Amino acid sequence: MDGLNVSIAFFLVVVGVCQVLRWLSKRLLSPGTRGCLAREFAGSFQLCMSSLELRMLMEIGPWGGGFGLDVVLTLLFLLSAVHGASFDGASANPTVSLQEFLLLESSLAATAAKLLAQAAGTGTGWAVTRLYWSWELTQLHFIQNLIAPECSSSIHASLPHAASVEGCCSFLFHLVLLKVRQSHPLYRVPSLAATVTFLTYTAGPFTGAFFNPALATATTFHCSGNSFWDYIQVYWLGPLAGMLAALLLFQGNIPRLFQKNLLYSQKSKYKVPKAKVTAQAEGDKPQQQRKGRKSNSEPRA
């Protein structure tokens, strides 16, 4: 269990360092685009490092560390909750940033900048985690260093099946996100954490259940077993299709592409009761009659 304690300490250090980065960005950068990009970098950095260490525990822990999958899933839920509470508005996920663009909440330039910041944060997190593993602080890290050069693909199904799995995970995640994104954090954070944990448990054996293109790129694109185009289909096109399907189902349209609602009929928010309209119409008739009588009683020349 010493290896698990070291990993928990690693998670705490990573979250603490990223919180310092966010605090410095608020003090030193403007609250506009630069601050947003700094938050995206810090969030992607934190998510990548935590996910790599957690996947190492998931793969090696059951036979090299003496703890089961229940421990790893508990850590996954807690880390997902910590990420949701500490990201400070950042998504650290390209499909979420593209969803904001399609909802007219972000411009094209801002979305492209977010994607670059996420790529930079994820790449930096991958490099720092590999450096941390090279120190071999525990037996788990020693084993990880031995198998890292010969890592295998996380795709353990046919390409159509794997792309469908990642697409379904992205669909469910974005559907929950759209539902709770305006809710109070006490409700939003555990809901998203529980969704991520459930999807990882159910879809992990097939594709690793990333449903985050940037995270998948840093984690498994360099592994042998599949071509680069195979990874693009599963980990980029699959999640993008799932996000679009969730947005279309939730909204009925995609505001950036077309305004017409394809699924749901649009009704006016303000309804006037029919009885009230009838009463007003009947009340107007006597006034019109009185006006007519008054005009008839006027002397004619």
Short mmCIF file of C-alpha atoms in Angstrom, two decimals:
data_model
loop_
_atom_site.label_atom_id
_atom_site.label_comp_id
_atom_site.label_asym_id
_atom_site.label_seq_id
_atom_site.Cartn_x
_atom_site.Cartn_y
_atom_site.Cartn_z
CA MET A 1 0.00 0.00 0.00
CA ASP A 2 3.05 2.28 0.13
CA GLY A 3 2.78 2.83 -3.61
CA LEU A 4 -0.84 3.91 -3.22
CA ASN A 5 0.10 6.42 -0.52
CA VAL A 6 2.78 7.91 -2.77
CA SER A 7 0.25 8.24 -5.60
CA ILE A 8 -2.25 9.97 -3.31
CA ALA A 9 0.47 12.40 -2.25
CA PHE A 10 1.23 12.96 -5.94
CA PHE A 11 -2.41 13.83 -6.62
CA LEU A 12 -2.44 16.32 -3.77
CA VAL A 13 0.77 17.99 -4.98
CA VAL A 14 -0.55 18.25 -8.55
CA VAL A 15 -3.81 19.87 -7.43
CA GLY A 16 -1.92 22.24 -5.12
CA VAL A 17 0.52 23.32 -7.85
CA CYS A 18 -2.31 23.93 -10.31
CA GLN A 19 -4.21 25.96 -7.72
CA VAL A 20 -1.12 28.13 -7.31
CA LEU A 21 -0.97 28.58 -11.10
CA ARG A 22 -4.61 29.67 -11.13
CA TRP A 23 -4.03 32.10 -8.28
CA LEU A 24 -1.01 33.60 -10.04
CA SER A 25 -2.93 33.92 -13.29
CA LYS A 26 -5.67 35.87 -11.50
CA ARG A 27 -3.12 38.19 -9.90
CA LEU A 28 -0.91 38.74 -12.93
CA LEU A 29 -3.16 38.35 -15.99
CA SER A 30 -6.25 40.17 -17.16
CA PRO A 31 -9.54 38.43 -16.39
CA GLY A 32 -10.34 38.14 -20.11
CA THR A 33 -8.82 35.85 -22.70
CA ARG A 34 -5.40 35.48 -21.08
CA GLY A 35 -6.87 34.41 -17.77
CA CYS A 36 -9.16 31.93 -19.54
CA LEU A 37 -6.23 30.41 -21.43
CA ALA A 38 -4.20 30.12 -18.23
CA ARG A 39 -7.09 28.27 -16.56
CA GLU A 40 -7.39 25.92 -19.54
CA PHE A 41 -3.65 25.21 -19.41
CA ALA A 42 -3.72 24.56 -15.66
CA GLY A 43 -6.84 22.39 -15.93
CA SER A 44 -5.43 20.28 -18.78
CA PHE A 45 -2.09 19.95 -16.96
CA GLN A 46 -3.87 18.78 -13.79
CA LEU A 47 -6.21 16.41 -15.61
CA CYS A 48 -3.47 14.79 -17.69
CA MET A 49 -1.10 14.14 -14.80
CA SER A 50 -3.85 12.79 -12.55
CA SER A 51 -5.27 10.57 -15.30
CA LEU A 52 -1.89 9.09 -16.23
CA GLU A 53 -1.09 8.21 -12.63
CA LEU A 54 -4.58 6.83 -12.07
CA ARG A 55 -4.44 4.65 -15.19
CA MET A 56 -1.08 3.33 -14.04
CA LEU A 57 -2.72 2.31 -10.75
CA MET A 58 -5.64 0.75 -12.64
CA GLU A 59 -3.39 -1.35 -14.88
CA ILE A 60 -0.64 -2.37 -12.42
CA GLY A 61 -2.30 -1.99 -9.02
CA PRO A 62 -4.40 -5.20 -8.96
CA TRP A 63 -1.38 -7.48 -9.45
CA GLY A 64 1.53 -5.22 -8.47
CA GLY A 65 0.10 -3.21 -5.61
CA GLY A 66 -2.35 -5.51 -3.87
CA PHE A 67 -5.46 -3.32 -4.20
CA GLY A 68 -8.53 -3.84 -6.32
CA LEU A 69 -10.54 -1.93 -8.85
CA ASP A 70 -12.84 -0.55 -6.16
CA VAL A 71 -9.99 1.53 -4.75
CA VAL A 72 -9.14 2.98 -8.15
CA LEU A 73 -12.77 3.82 -8.92
CA THR A 74 -13.11 5.56 -5.56
CA LEU A 75 -10.03 7.62 -6.35
CA LEU A 76 -11.47 8.37 -9.79
CA PHE A 77 -14.70 9.71 -8.31
CA LEU A 78 -12.86 11.83 -5.75
CA LEU A 79 -10.43 13.21 -8.33
CA SER A 80 -13.25 13.98 -10.77
CA ALA A 81 -15.04 15.88 -7.99
CA VAL A 82 -11.86 17.80 -7.14
CA HIS A 83 -11.31 18.64 -10.81
CA GLY A 84 -14.87 19.88 -11.20
CA ALA A 85 -14.60 22.04 -8.08
CA SER A 86 -11.16 23.51 -8.84
CA PHE A 87 -11.14 24.06 -12.62
CA ASP A 88 -12.70 27.53 -12.17
CA GLY A 89 -14.68 27.51 -15.41
CA ALA A 90 -12.11 25.65 -17.53
CA SER A 91 -13.17 22.53 -19.41
CA ALA A 92 -9.81 20.87 -20.26
CA ASN A 93 -11.73 19.02 -22.98
CA PRO A 94 -11.78 19.98 -26.68
CA THR A 95 -15.32 18.69 -27.24
CA VAL A 96 -16.64 20.89 -24.42
CA SER A 97 -14.90 23.93 -25.94
CA LEU A 98 -16.39 23.11 -29.35
CA GLN A 99 -19.80 22.73 -27.71
CA GLU A 100 -19.48 26.26 -26.27
CA PHE A 101 -18.58 27.51 -29.75
CA LEU A 102 -21.64 25.83 -31.28
CA LEU A 103 -23.82 27.33 -28.54
CA LEU A 104 -22.58 30.84 -29.51
CA GLU A 105 -20.90 31.19 -26.12
CA SER A 106 -17.39 31.51 -27.56
CA SER A 107 -15.90 32.99 -30.73
CA LEU A 108 -13.84 31.06 -33.26
CA ALA A 109 -10.60 32.75 -32.21
CA ALA A 110 -11.23 32.13 -28.50
CA THR A 111 -12.11 28.48 -29.17
CA ALA A 112 -8.94 27.94 -31.22
CA ALA A 113 -6.88 29.53 -28.43
CA LYS A 114 -8.52 27.24 -25.85
CA LEU A 115 -7.69 24.18 -27.95
CA LEU A 116 -4.05 25.27 -28.16
CA ALA A 117 -3.90 25.87 -24.41
CA GLN A 118 -5.40 22.44 -23.76
CA ALA A 119 -2.87 20.81 -26.09
CA ALA A 120 -0.01 22.64 -24.37
CA GLY A 121 -1.25 21.73 -20.89
CA THR A 122 -1.80 18.08 -21.79
CA GLY A 123 1.60 17.77 -23.46
CA THR A 124 3.35 19.39 -20.51
CA GLY A 125 1.49 17.14 -18.08
CA TRP A 126 2.55 14.04 -20.03
CA ALA A 127 6.22 15.11 -20.03
CA VAL A 128 6.26 15.94 -16.30
CA THR A 129 4.52 12.67 -15.40
CA ARG A 130 7.06 10.66 -17.39
CA LEU A 131 9.83 12.50 -15.55
CA TYR A 132 8.14 11.72 -12.23
CA TRP A 133 7.89 8.03 -13.14
CA SER A 134 11.60 7.95 -14.03
CA TRP A 135 12.43 8.63 -10.38
CA GLU A 136 10.94 5.19 -9.54
CA LEU A 137 9.73 6.18 -6.10
CA THR A 138 7.68 2.98 -5.80
CA GLN A 139 7.67 -0.50 -7.26
CA LEU A 140 4.65 0.46 -9.35
CA HIS A 141 6.64 3.21 -11.04
CA PHE A 142 9.51 0.80 -11.63
CA ILE A 143 7.16 -1.60 -13.41
CA GLN A 144 5.61 1.28 -15.35
CA ASN A 145 9.02 2.33 -16.64
CA LEU A 146 9.71 -1.22 -17.80
CA ILE A 147 6.49 -1.54 -19.81
CA ALA A 148 6.16 2.07 -20.99
CA PRO A 149 8.32 1.72 -24.17
CA GLU A 150 6.20 -1.24 -25.29
CA CYS A 151 2.75 0.06 -24.39
CA SER A 152 -0.17 -1.37 -26.33
CA SER A 153 -3.27 0.31 -27.68
CA SER A 154 -6.26 0.86 -25.40
CA ILE A 155 -8.59 -0.24 -28.22
CA HIS A 156 -9.78 -3.78 -27.45
CA ALA A 157 -12.65 -3.98 -29.92
CA SER A 158 -13.29 -3.53 -33.63
CA LEU A 159 -12.93 0.04 -34.89
CA PRO A 160 -16.67 0.63 -35.47
CA HIS A 161 -17.45 -0.80 -32.02
CA ALA A 162 -14.69 1.26 -30.36
CA ALA A 163 -15.78 4.49 -32.09
CA SER A 164 -19.38 3.80 -31.05
CA VAL A 165 -18.30 3.24 -27.44
CA GLU A 166 -16.40 6.54 -27.29
CA GLY A 167 -19.29 8.27 -29.05
CA CYS A 168 -21.83 6.90 -26.56
CA CYS A 169 -19.63 7.94 -23.62
CA SER A 170 -19.31 11.45 -25.03
CA PHE A 171 -23.05 11.57 -25.74
CA LEU A 172 -24.00 10.67 -22.16
CA PHE A 173 -21.35 12.94 -20.63
CA HIS A 174 -22.40 15.97 -22.67
CA LEU A 175 -26.07 15.28 -22.07
CA VAL A 176 -25.48 15.36 -18.31
CA LEU A 177 -23.24 18.42 -18.69
CA LEU A 178 -25.87 20.33 -20.63
CA LYS A 179 -28.45 19.44 -18.00
CA VAL A 180 -26.45 20.49 -14.93
CA ARG A 181 -24.03 23.16 -16.19
CA GLN A 182 -26.22 26.00 -14.85
CA SER A 183 -26.90 24.19 -11.55
CA HIS A 184 -25.30 24.85 -8.19
CA PRO A 185 -21.81 23.29 -7.80
CA LEU A 186 -23.05 21.12 -4.93
CA TYR A 187 -25.27 19.37 -7.45
CA ARG A 188 -23.20 19.76 -10.64
CA VAL A 189 -19.84 18.49 -9.36
CA PRO A 190 -20.95 15.11 -7.90
CA SER A 191 -23.27 14.50 -10.86
CA LEU A 192 -20.44 14.86 -13.37
CA ALA A 193 -18.02 12.90 -11.15
CA ALA A 194 -20.49 10.03 -10.86
CA THR A 195 -21.04 10.08 -14.65
CA VAL A 196 -17.31 9.93 -15.38
CA THR A 197 -16.83 7.08 -12.90
CA PHE A 198 -19.73 5.08 -14.33
CA LEU A 199 -18.58 5.52 -17.93
CA THR A 200 -15.00 4.58 -17.08
CA TYR A 201 -16.17 1.43 -15.29
CA THR A 202 -18.48 0.30 -18.10
CA ALA A 203 -16.52 1.35 -21.21
CA GLY A 204 -12.95 1.17 -19.90
CA PRO A 205 -12.33 -2.45 -20.98
CA PHE A 206 -13.15 -1.58 -24.62
CA THR A 207 -11.43 1.76 -25.28
CA GLY A 208 -10.16 3.12 -21.97
CA ALA A 209 -13.21 5.44 -21.84
CA PHE A 210 -11.36 8.70 -22.48
CA PHE A 211 -14.13 10.71 -24.29
CA ASN A 212 -11.58 13.54 -24.22
CA PRO A 213 -9.54 13.86 -27.45
CA ALA A 214 -6.66 15.78 -25.88
CA LEU A 215 -6.28 13.29 -23.02
CA ALA A 216 -6.48 10.32 -25.37
CA THR A 217 -3.84 11.85 -27.65
CA ALA A 218 -1.35 12.19 -24.79
CA THR A 219 -2.14 8.80 -23.28
CA THR A 220 -2.47 6.25 -26.06
CA PHE A 221 -1.66 7.71 -29.49
CA HIS A 222 2.01 6.77 -29.17
CA CYS A 223 1.26 3.14 -28.32
CA SER A 224 1.51 0.35 -30.88
CA GLY A 225 -1.38 -1.79 -32.09
CA ASN A 226 -3.35 0.74 -34.15
CA SER A 227 -2.56 3.37 -36.76
CA PHE A 228 -2.83 7.10 -36.26
CA TRP A 229 -5.99 7.20 -38.40
CA ASP A 230 -7.54 4.47 -36.24
CA TYR A 231 -6.94 6.59 -33.15
CA ILE A 232 -8.41 9.65 -34.90
CA GLN A 233 -11.60 7.74 -35.73
CA VAL A 234 -12.06 6.37 -32.23
CA TYR A 235 -10.83 9.17 -29.97
CA TRP A 236 -11.59 12.27 -32.03
CA LEU A 237 -14.44 11.57 -34.44
CA GLY A 238 -16.33 9.34 -31.99
CA PRO A 239 -16.48 11.93 -29.15
CA LEU A 240 -17.25 14.76 -31.59
CA ALA A 241 -20.19 12.81 -33.02
CA GLY A 242 -21.43 12.06 -29.50
CA MET A 243 -21.22 15.73 -28.52
CA LEU A 244 -23.16 16.83 -31.62
CA ALA A 245 -25.86 14.21 -30.98
CA ALA A 246 -26.22 15.29 -27.34
CA LEU A 247 -26.42 18.97 -28.31
CA LEU A 248 -29.02 18.28 -31.00
CA LEU A 249 -31.12 16.15 -28.66
CA PHE A 250 -30.97 18.67 -25.80
CA GLN A 251 -31.41 21.87 -27.82
CA GLY A 252 -33.33 20.63 -30.82
CA ASN A 253 -30.88 22.54 -33.00
CA ILE A 254 -27.26 23.66 -33.22
CA PRO A 255 -27.33 27.47 -32.84
CA ARG A 256 -24.05 28.09 -34.67
CA LEU A 257 -25.23 26.17 -37.74
CA PHE A 258 -28.99 26.80 -37.89
CA GLN A 259 -31.62 28.51 -35.76
CA LYS A 260 -34.64 26.42 -36.69
CA ASN A 261 -35.61 23.88 -34.04
CA LEU A 262 -35.76 20.50 -35.72
CA LEU A 263 -37.05 18.38 -32.83
CA TYR A 264 -39.22 20.52 -30.58
CA SER A 265 -41.99 22.98 -31.35
CA GLN A 266 -41.30 26.50 -30.14
CA LYS A 267 -44.02 28.02 -27.98
CA SER A 268 -44.33 31.57 -26.74
CA LYS A 269 -43.21 32.10 -23.17
CA TYR A 270 -46.01 34.57 -22.51
CA LYS A 271 -49.55 33.21 -22.79
CA VAL A 272 -52.69 35.32 -22.42
CA PRO A 273 -55.72 33.40 -21.09
CA LYS A 274 -58.54 33.12 -23.60
CA ALA A 275 -61.15 34.21 -21.04
CA LYS A 276 -59.24 37.41 -20.44
CA VAL A 277 -59.05 38.17 -24.14
CA THR A 278 -62.79 37.52 -24.57
CA ALA A 279 -63.65 39.75 -21.61
CA GLN A 280 -61.52 42.55 -23.02
CA ALA A 281 -63.20 42.22 -26.42
CA GLU A 282 -66.68 42.30 -24.89
CA GLY A 283 -65.73 45.28 -22.72
CA ASP A 284 -64.66 47.20 -25.79
CA LYS A 285 -68.03 46.80 -27.58
CA PRO A 286 -70.10 49.05 -25.23
CA GLN A 287 -67.43 51.73 -25.47
CA GLN A 288 -67.60 51.60 -29.25
CA GLN A 289 -71.43 51.77 -29.14
CA ARG A 290 -71.32 54.79 -26.81
CA LYS A 291 -68.87 56.51 -29.11
CA GLY A 292 -71.16 55.81 -32.05
CA ARG A 293 -74.19 57.26 -30.24
CA LYS A 294 -72.25 60.35 -29.19
CA SER A 295 -71.19 60.99 -32.75
CA ASN A 296 -74.77 60.55 -33.99
CA SER A 297 -76.12 63.07 -31.44
CA GLU A 298 -73.83 65.84 -32.64
CA PRO A 299 -75.63 68.62 -34.55
CA ARG A 300 -75.24 68.53 -38.25
CA ALA A 301 -74.58 71.63 -40.30
#
